[in-house]
């Protein structure tokens, strides 16, 4: 043996330990992977050895490899082995490895339940601590269910080190096993007032996490938290509580009003920035939740903004960042107070820290107004130029677009300016957001009619300079704007001044290098342009020019016909044929322009993105009903729609219609117009659906500002937005002057078409009239569109399961599962030894059994019938199981008859398993809460539970129910201590002081409070007199009331349900140092099952074994007395034999039981 | 809740990885890499908060980090944590390491990953803050080391692995000699970092 040990330690010396492994890896930088795989092989060898130290060492190394990204789940079983080592050193290694790699999918995890339970109840607090820590990482629903009760017990452990860990882990248990929340909640609440600050902090932490997800269930705790907030000095706790209040206030505005004052005090007094910041945040939340009728509102807002300004001005970047973050919250409800700090925020845009710049950008979004939009955007444009790194620049770009387009271009007074901004943005290199700019261009050009002429001129310029945009392959993103440019020039070609030039630009060979979907738009819009030029030339009689342009098209189009892109190719070849046909007609000198132009007649209306969804379903139409017989499965699989073509959602793709010959087209167009006219869902925006290029553009639509186009065109045709800022200023100034003049004249005079025709339309509060008639066409929506009713809740939210009402008193069905003896495992292993032990252990009982044998056989048959009848009633889900059971029973019956008596014990165990689980039969609802006292105002019920961690304490849970219509407050509970039993009062208070109940009761509400009592002797039942004093407050005023009660500590309340294995039970009985006593009760009519359940429930016993109408039961007192019972049921009576270390306790217990049973 | 705690060096080599939700090893490594790239490009004088988008799965998450000499300490937290509080917690954690290892340096973390984990477990468990008082943390860590030592002496004799914390620095030095590291690791200088945010003494 000694040799073996020496050998083991020598072996170990040659093993690599963690440090060797790390060193080795560092020495093998070139072939790290190879070296590690070699090490893993060694580890596998080490894991095969019996020496636990070697194993632990191997597992420790695995943990390191896991960090490097190696999967170590294959060693899960070995990890469990190391976890169950007796030495703390190894155990800790095992749990660490488990916490790093175990998860819900680890199948061996179910093997750990008992080991963890053992560690949790270890006398060494660090074993418990390590188990708790590990569990926090890999708890599964099964583990949570099985261990919930154990962890809950640890919440009252004597060591605060364990208590605080247990409290935190309860949160993980709640998440995995939501049923545990209600039973555990009273104790968790109790921990809020734990004497140890660490435990208190943990409890606050857990409740805050819970409340954050389902705040409404925790409103009743608000008074308690309020108290903590005003009394606690721990900043961690304060921060958590203040954050929690932030979540609660939206639900209860009254709470908010109360909070303002203490929070403001804290803001003024605290020196901790973190606390200050959270206070400000919560005050903001409160102010948001309060309706705006409070007079001292603005003072609080001012205080917040002022404090935030200090944060933002601080040199510490972290404070600056948080200040901006909080500022953006205020912005939503009180934009005015933030806007006054525009200077500061614009300053932050220059910060070297990108996070801060992004925050500042967010703020700017909410700060723009008609007045400052141009200025802010100008500043942003400067930053765009300066910005390094594409991410930030892209962010700037999207922000500019967001800011300008927000709420339907509300703040834009000059769309020419906006178009030039967009055009300037196209000069950005390497941006990914070309499509965004393109979408904006399209949107503005389509919806703001007055801007079309200007837009078209700018777009023509873009097309002309397409080589700049598309030259660099890296600028791919930006070439998207050509898509918009081409489309706008084509669609609104009547506004083009140099249509020929634009057409030529579009036909350049370079165009073929553009992405396919853009070329397709080019091809389509060329024809629109061509049609418009053709018409122009025909009208002015320039036939040759018209033919030249046709010739140009015929020459250049083939380059598109060769395109590899299907869409481009198809369109180009159609159009080529069309133009060849036109050429033929032109040669015959037939006028064709009218017909060609008719191809593109019709007005486009923007359609809201959600319009399709909002079309109401006509009555009587069931969309889910099959029109035909449903196709077979195999067919439906093939029918999955595939998108072959480039995705061009949101883009107005009118040009998608197939090219057919003109007549057909015209015919269809007519039909469509007819259809549109009759369609109630189609909103006709302009009285004439005909395209306007038949009329000359209205004078009203000419933009107000005279633009010197030569200025923006200087730099290769690109406009400058800056001039607009100046122009705008001038314009505003002029407007103001005019207004003043007008005022002087006291005359309403219709001014020139340029400036005044729209003054009525948008007289903003800032007195800025937009430069254009902003005729923004709203997006189309079907009539009777339904308001959106999106469900924003995620059904898979794991926190949803924790949405549980915590104020309801506990029902018995909710009690946490307590560890129970399971004979199943004994049974399954047909070890030859096992039955022997069993047999031995049963000897003392056997004699009794023999006596009763005959009687039992009778009773058994009867009972079996009942069971069978009940079986029939059971749900189908249980059928299989039950059938199986019946068969088994039948078998055992047969066996019984044929076999010798000596085998009985074994069979009996089989039986006892079958009947032993009490929840097989439905039990009547039972409540352990007994009435304490009652008057017209209040009803008190109570329950007493022993405290396993402390042998001289019990906890009395009292439910207070307000029966009146008044408000009950200042409740105080006091009892007259006896020598033996004393109420635990906070330090420093005298024995005559009452304990305040930590809540108030609104009418009809009930809540539970717990009181701890210390005891010396527990062998006798105790009665304590007490009084509850409270104040009843209603409309008439408040009165002081009292309610006397008697608190009855039965002996059963000192017992703790403790499971016991049958062999241990037998040994206990054999030991002989137990006193014995028995009772008999007559006139029992309820079933044995119910009887046992009652004893289990009311007297805190657990069934050790049950055979027919005979059962052995066990329980333990908080001071460690063992109590064993043998319960036998006769025809109409029950006899109970009891054994216990203490005879007084036993006789008292039996008396209590007699009383319970006689009520049956 | 804290979602993850990562410690890696200036080259992105992980020194401590602690996720409080299960993720496959490859995903973990991916996250470490991406986090490293996010923090690397930030210089030392800008703010310590970082929005990490959907890197960790939820949009609610935020990275809070501190950079000490050769090491980055990164905490990924959700909105229920106070940003400044977590910054202080990182400080507490590092100071605790410094106390337990006596002048901690990167090599201590490299060679004693298990110990670092055990210390961390006294600060944060299951993603929730357990203890913020450094003395309490150190006391618990030392009590457990003592227990470990007692076991080691009584049963298996002093093994190399159980050398205790005090043995760490000398071994670290020998490691440097052995490997000939290009850069000599500096101590994590707690003294000279400028904590503007709530003073630790105020905070506790």
mmCIF file of C-alpha atoms in Angstrom, chain A residues 5 12-13 15 17-20 22-23 26-27 29 32 53 57 60 63-64 66-72 86-90 92-93 96 99-103 124 126 130 133 136-137 161 164-165 168-169 171-172 198 205-206 209 212-213 235-236 239-240 243 271-274 277-278 314-319 321-322 325 352-353 355-356 359, chain B residues 1 13-20 22 25-26 28-29 32 42 45-51 60 62 78-89 107 110-114 117-118 121-122 125-132 136 139-140 143-145 147-148 151-152 155-156 159-162 171 174-175 178-179 181 196-198 202-204:
data_model
loop_
_atom_site.group_PDB
_atom_site.id
_atom_site.type_symbol
_atom_site.label_atom_id
_atom_site.label_comp_id
_atom_site.label_asym_id
_atom_site.label_seq_id
_atom_site.Cartn_x
_atom_site.Cartn_y
_atom_site.Cartn_z
ATOM 1 C CA UNK A 5 1.420 5.651 -2.679
ATOM 2 C CA UNK A 12 2.904 12.639 -10.364
ATOM 3 C CA UNK A 13 6.288 14.215 -10.399
ATOM 4 C CA UNK A 15 3.161 14.563 -14.906
ATOM 5 C CA UNK A 17 1.097 20.405 -14.032
ATOM 6 C CA UNK A 18 -0.697 23.528 -15.185
ATOM 7 C CA UNK A 19 2.450 25.623 -15.094
ATOM 8 C CA UNK A 20 4.367 23.095 -17.151
ATOM 9 C CA UNK A 22 1.552 26.815 -19.982
ATOM 10 C CA UNK A 23 5.313 26.937 -20.279
ATOM 11 C CA UNK A 26 4.766 29.172 -24.829
ATOM 12 C CA UNK A 27 7.830 27.232 -25.920
ATOM 13 C CA UNK A 29 4.797 28.895 -30.568
ATOM 14 C CA UNK A 32 1.147 25.082 -30.803
ATOM 15 C CA UNK A 53 -4.807 13.974 -7.530
ATOM 16 C CA UNK A 57 -4.375 17.924 -12.206
ATOM 17 C CA UNK A 60 -7.138 21.699 -14.163
ATOM 18 C CA UNK A 63 -9.772 24.171 -17.894
ATOM 19 C CA UNK A 64 -6.812 26.099 -19.224
ATOM 20 C CA UNK A 66 -10.887 25.432 -22.611
ATOM 21 C CA UNK A 67 -9.905 29.063 -22.291
ATOM 22 C CA UNK A 68 -7.818 28.697 -25.418
ATOM 23 C CA UNK A 69 -10.895 27.497 -27.266
ATOM 24 C CA UNK A 70 -10.633 23.722 -26.992
ATOM 25 C CA UNK A 71 -13.797 21.757 -26.432
ATOM 26 C CA UNK A 72 -13.435 19.737 -23.238
ATOM 27 C CA UNK A 86 -13.511 14.628 -0.685
ATOM 28 C CA UNK A 87 -10.698 17.160 -0.602
ATOM 29 C CA UNK A 88 -11.560 20.774 -1.050
ATOM 30 C CA UNK A 89 -8.530 21.344 -3.288
ATOM 31 C CA UNK A 90 -9.747 18.871 -5.872
ATOM 32 C CA UNK A 92 -12.716 23.234 -6.279
ATOM 33 C CA UNK A 93 -10.851 22.274 -9.453
ATOM 34 C CA UNK A 96 -14.326 25.295 -11.761
ATOM 35 C CA UNK A 99 -18.687 25.904 -14.392
ATOM 36 C CA UNK A 100 -16.676 26.586 -17.536
ATOM 37 C CA UNK A 101 -18.009 23.801 -19.706
ATOM 38 C CA UNK A 102 -21.273 22.359 -18.348
ATOM 39 C CA UNK A 103 -24.558 23.563 -19.731
ATOM 40 C CA UNK A 124 -17.373 23.071 5.643
ATOM 41 C CA UNK A 126 -16.211 26.495 1.569
ATOM 42 C CA UNK A 130 -17.787 26.160 -4.141
ATOM 43 C CA UNK A 133 -20.627 29.039 -7.255
ATOM 44 C CA UNK A 136 -24.702 29.341 -10.531
ATOM 45 C CA UNK A 137 -23.059 28.643 -13.858
ATOM 46 C CA UNK A 161 -20.822 34.058 3.323
ATOM 47 C CA UNK A 164 -25.341 35.822 0.259
ATOM 48 C CA UNK A 165 -24.263 33.207 -2.242
ATOM 49 C CA UNK A 168 -27.875 35.213 -5.516
ATOM 50 C CA UNK A 169 -28.172 31.702 -6.825
ATOM 51 C CA UNK A 171 -32.242 34.074 -8.991
ATOM 52 C CA UNK A 172 -30.747 31.500 -11.329
ATOM 53 C CA UNK A 198 -23.478 41.661 1.914
ATOM 54 C CA UNK A 205 -29.646 42.607 -6.386
ATOM 55 C CA UNK A 206 -31.919 39.625 -6.965
ATOM 56 C CA UNK A 209 -33.268 41.731 -11.438
ATOM 57 C CA UNK A 212 -36.730 44.815 -13.871
ATOM 58 C CA UNK A 213 -38.418 42.145 -15.968
ATOM 59 C CA UNK A 235 -23.725 52.874 -2.509
ATOM 60 C CA UNK A 236 -23.988 49.586 -4.379
ATOM 61 C CA UNK A 239 -27.667 52.384 -6.926
ATOM 62 C CA UNK A 240 -29.583 49.158 -7.360
ATOM 63 C CA UNK A 243 -32.403 51.872 -10.629
ATOM 64 C CA UNK A 271 -19.974 62.809 -3.584
ATOM 65 C CA UNK A 272 -20.068 59.539 -5.524
ATOM 66 C CA UNK A 273 -20.543 60.292 -9.176
ATOM 67 C CA UNK A 274 -22.041 56.894 -9.880
ATOM 68 C CA UNK A 277 -25.699 59.751 -12.106
ATOM 69 C CA UNK A 278 -28.207 57.063 -11.218
ATOM 70 C CA UNK A 314 -15.798 67.192 -16.965
ATOM 71 C CA UNK A 315 -12.441 66.193 -18.347
ATOM 72 C CA UNK A 316 -13.208 62.554 -17.578
ATOM 73 C CA UNK A 317 -14.410 60.994 -20.795
ATOM 74 C CA UNK A 318 -16.542 58.478 -18.946
ATOM 75 C CA UNK A 319 -18.574 61.140 -17.226
ATOM 76 C CA UNK A 321 -20.242 59.969 -22.184
ATOM 77 C CA UNK A 322 -22.758 59.185 -19.462
ATOM 78 C CA UNK A 325 -26.458 59.461 -22.572
ATOM 79 C CA UNK A 352 -11.438 62.820 -30.067
ATOM 80 C CA UNK A 353 -13.507 59.989 -28.658
ATOM 81 C CA UNK A 355 -18.251 57.039 -28.616
ATOM 82 C CA UNK A 356 -18.788 60.549 -27.378
ATOM 83 C CA UNK A 359 -23.717 60.107 -28.440
ATOM 84 C CA UNK B 1 -26.306 41.281 -14.809
ATOM 85 C CA UNK B 13 -4.244 36.431 -25.960
ATOM 86 C CA UNK B 14 -6.940 35.398 -23.482
ATOM 87 C CA UNK B 15 -5.851 35.307 -19.859
ATOM 88 C CA UNK B 16 -9.229 34.811 -18.214
ATOM 89 C CA UNK B 17 -12.481 33.910 -19.882
ATOM 90 C CA UNK B 18 -15.687 33.761 -17.939
ATOM 91 C CA UNK B 19 -19.009 33.673 -19.739
ATOM 92 C CA UNK B 20 -22.169 33.596 -17.671
ATOM 93 C CA UNK B 22 -23.358 29.011 -22.331
ATOM 94 C CA UNK B 25 -15.909 27.387 -27.539
ATOM 95 C CA UNK B 26 -15.594 28.679 -31.102
ATOM 96 C CA UNK B 28 -16.313 32.345 -27.274
ATOM 97 C CA UNK B 29 -13.058 32.707 -29.166
ATOM 98 C CA UNK B 32 -12.829 37.461 -27.618
ATOM 99 C CA UNK B 42 -9.306 52.911 -28.667
ATOM 100 C CA UNK B 45 -7.643 58.551 -22.916
ATOM 101 C CA UNK B 46 -11.077 57.983 -24.261
ATOM 102 C CA UNK B 47 -14.086 56.699 -22.434
ATOM 103 C CA UNK B 48 -14.234 53.164 -21.116
ATOM 104 C CA UNK B 49 -17.685 52.322 -22.390
ATOM 105 C CA UNK B 50 -18.379 50.739 -25.670
ATOM 106 C CA UNK B 51 -21.559 49.721 -27.364
ATOM 107 C CA UNK B 60 -28.871 45.707 -24.324
ATOM 108 C CA UNK B 62 -22.423 47.217 -23.189
ATOM 109 C CA UNK B 78 -26.597 44.790 -19.436
ATOM 110 C CA UNK B 79 -28.511 47.917 -18.529
ATOM 111 C CA UNK B 80 -29.227 46.871 -14.966
ATOM 112 C CA UNK B 81 -25.645 47.550 -13.966
ATOM 113 C CA UNK B 82 -24.299 50.971 -13.192
ATOM 114 C CA UNK B 83 -21.517 51.828 -15.614
ATOM 115 C CA UNK B 84 -19.430 53.673 -13.081
ATOM 116 C CA UNK B 85 -20.082 50.971 -10.527
ATOM 117 C CA UNK B 86 -18.681 48.317 -12.837
ATOM 118 C CA UNK B 87 -15.627 50.456 -13.525
ATOM 119 C CA UNK B 88 -15.003 50.489 -9.817
ATOM 120 C CA UNK B 89 -15.628 46.782 -9.614
ATOM 121 C CA UNK B 107 2.688 36.217 -15.803
ATOM 122 C CA UNK B 110 -0.800 33.262 -17.221
ATOM 123 C CA UNK B 111 0.487 30.638 -14.837
ATOM 124 C CA UNK B 112 -2.279 30.764 -12.268
ATOM 125 C CA UNK B 113 -5.433 30.986 -14.251
ATOM 126 C CA UNK B 114 -7.179 28.723 -11.756
ATOM 127 C CA UNK B 117 -10.820 32.248 -11.327
ATOM 128 C CA UNK B 118 -11.118 31.463 -7.659
ATOM 129 C CA UNK B 121 -15.615 33.772 -7.884
ATOM 130 C CA UNK B 122 -15.472 35.708 -4.660
ATOM 131 C CA UNK B 125 -21.002 34.703 -9.236
ATOM 132 C CA UNK B 126 -23.466 33.751 -11.878
ATOM 133 C CA UNK B 127 -23.193 37.209 -13.402
ATOM 134 C CA UNK B 128 -24.149 38.975 -10.206
ATOM 135 C CA UNK B 129 -21.914 41.011 -7.967
ATOM 136 C CA UNK B 130 -21.230 39.063 -4.793
ATOM 137 C CA UNK B 131 -18.861 41.232 -2.831
ATOM 138 C CA UNK B 132 -17.285 44.612 -3.365
ATOM 139 C CA UNK B 136 -13.654 40.654 2.697
ATOM 140 C CA UNK B 139 -10.027 37.236 3.581
ATOM 141 C CA UNK B 140 -12.178 34.594 1.896
ATOM 142 C CA UNK B 143 -9.068 31.265 4.074
ATOM 143 C CA UNK B 144 -9.567 28.921 1.166
ATOM 144 C CA UNK B 145 -5.881 28.868 0.278
ATOM 145 C CA UNK B 147 -7.628 25.166 3.716
ATOM 146 C CA UNK B 148 -6.023 23.976 0.519
ATOM 147 C CA UNK B 151 -4.969 19.507 2.898
ATOM 148 C CA UNK B 152 -1.890 19.512 0.736
ATOM 149 C CA UNK B 155 -2.189 14.183 2.705
ATOM 150 C CA UNK B 156 -0.071 14.487 -0.370
ATOM 151 C CA UNK B 159 3.080 19.611 -4.615
ATOM 152 C CA UNK B 160 4.370 22.053 -7.116
ATOM 153 C CA UNK B 161 0.978 23.159 -8.189
ATOM 154 C CA UNK B 162 -0.096 23.926 -4.677
ATOM 155 C CA UNK B 171 8.461 31.234 -10.520
ATOM 156 C CA UNK B 174 12.214 31.967 -13.820
ATOM 157 C CA UNK B 175 9.626 31.613 -16.523
ATOM 158 C CA UNK B 178 13.323 30.329 -19.581
ATOM 159 C CA UNK B 179 11.302 31.701 -22.370
ATOM 160 C CA UNK B 181 10.224 36.964 -23.569
ATOM 161 C CA UNK B 196 -11.749 60.154 -11.435
ATOM 162 C CA UNK B 197 -14.918 58.271 -10.899
ATOM 163 C CA UNK B 198 -16.089 57.795 -7.338
ATOM 164 C CA UNK B 202 -16.228 56.713 -0.956
ATOM 165 C CA UNK B 203 -17.804 53.962 -2.821
ATOM 166 C CA UNK B 204 -17.440 51.155 -0.415
#
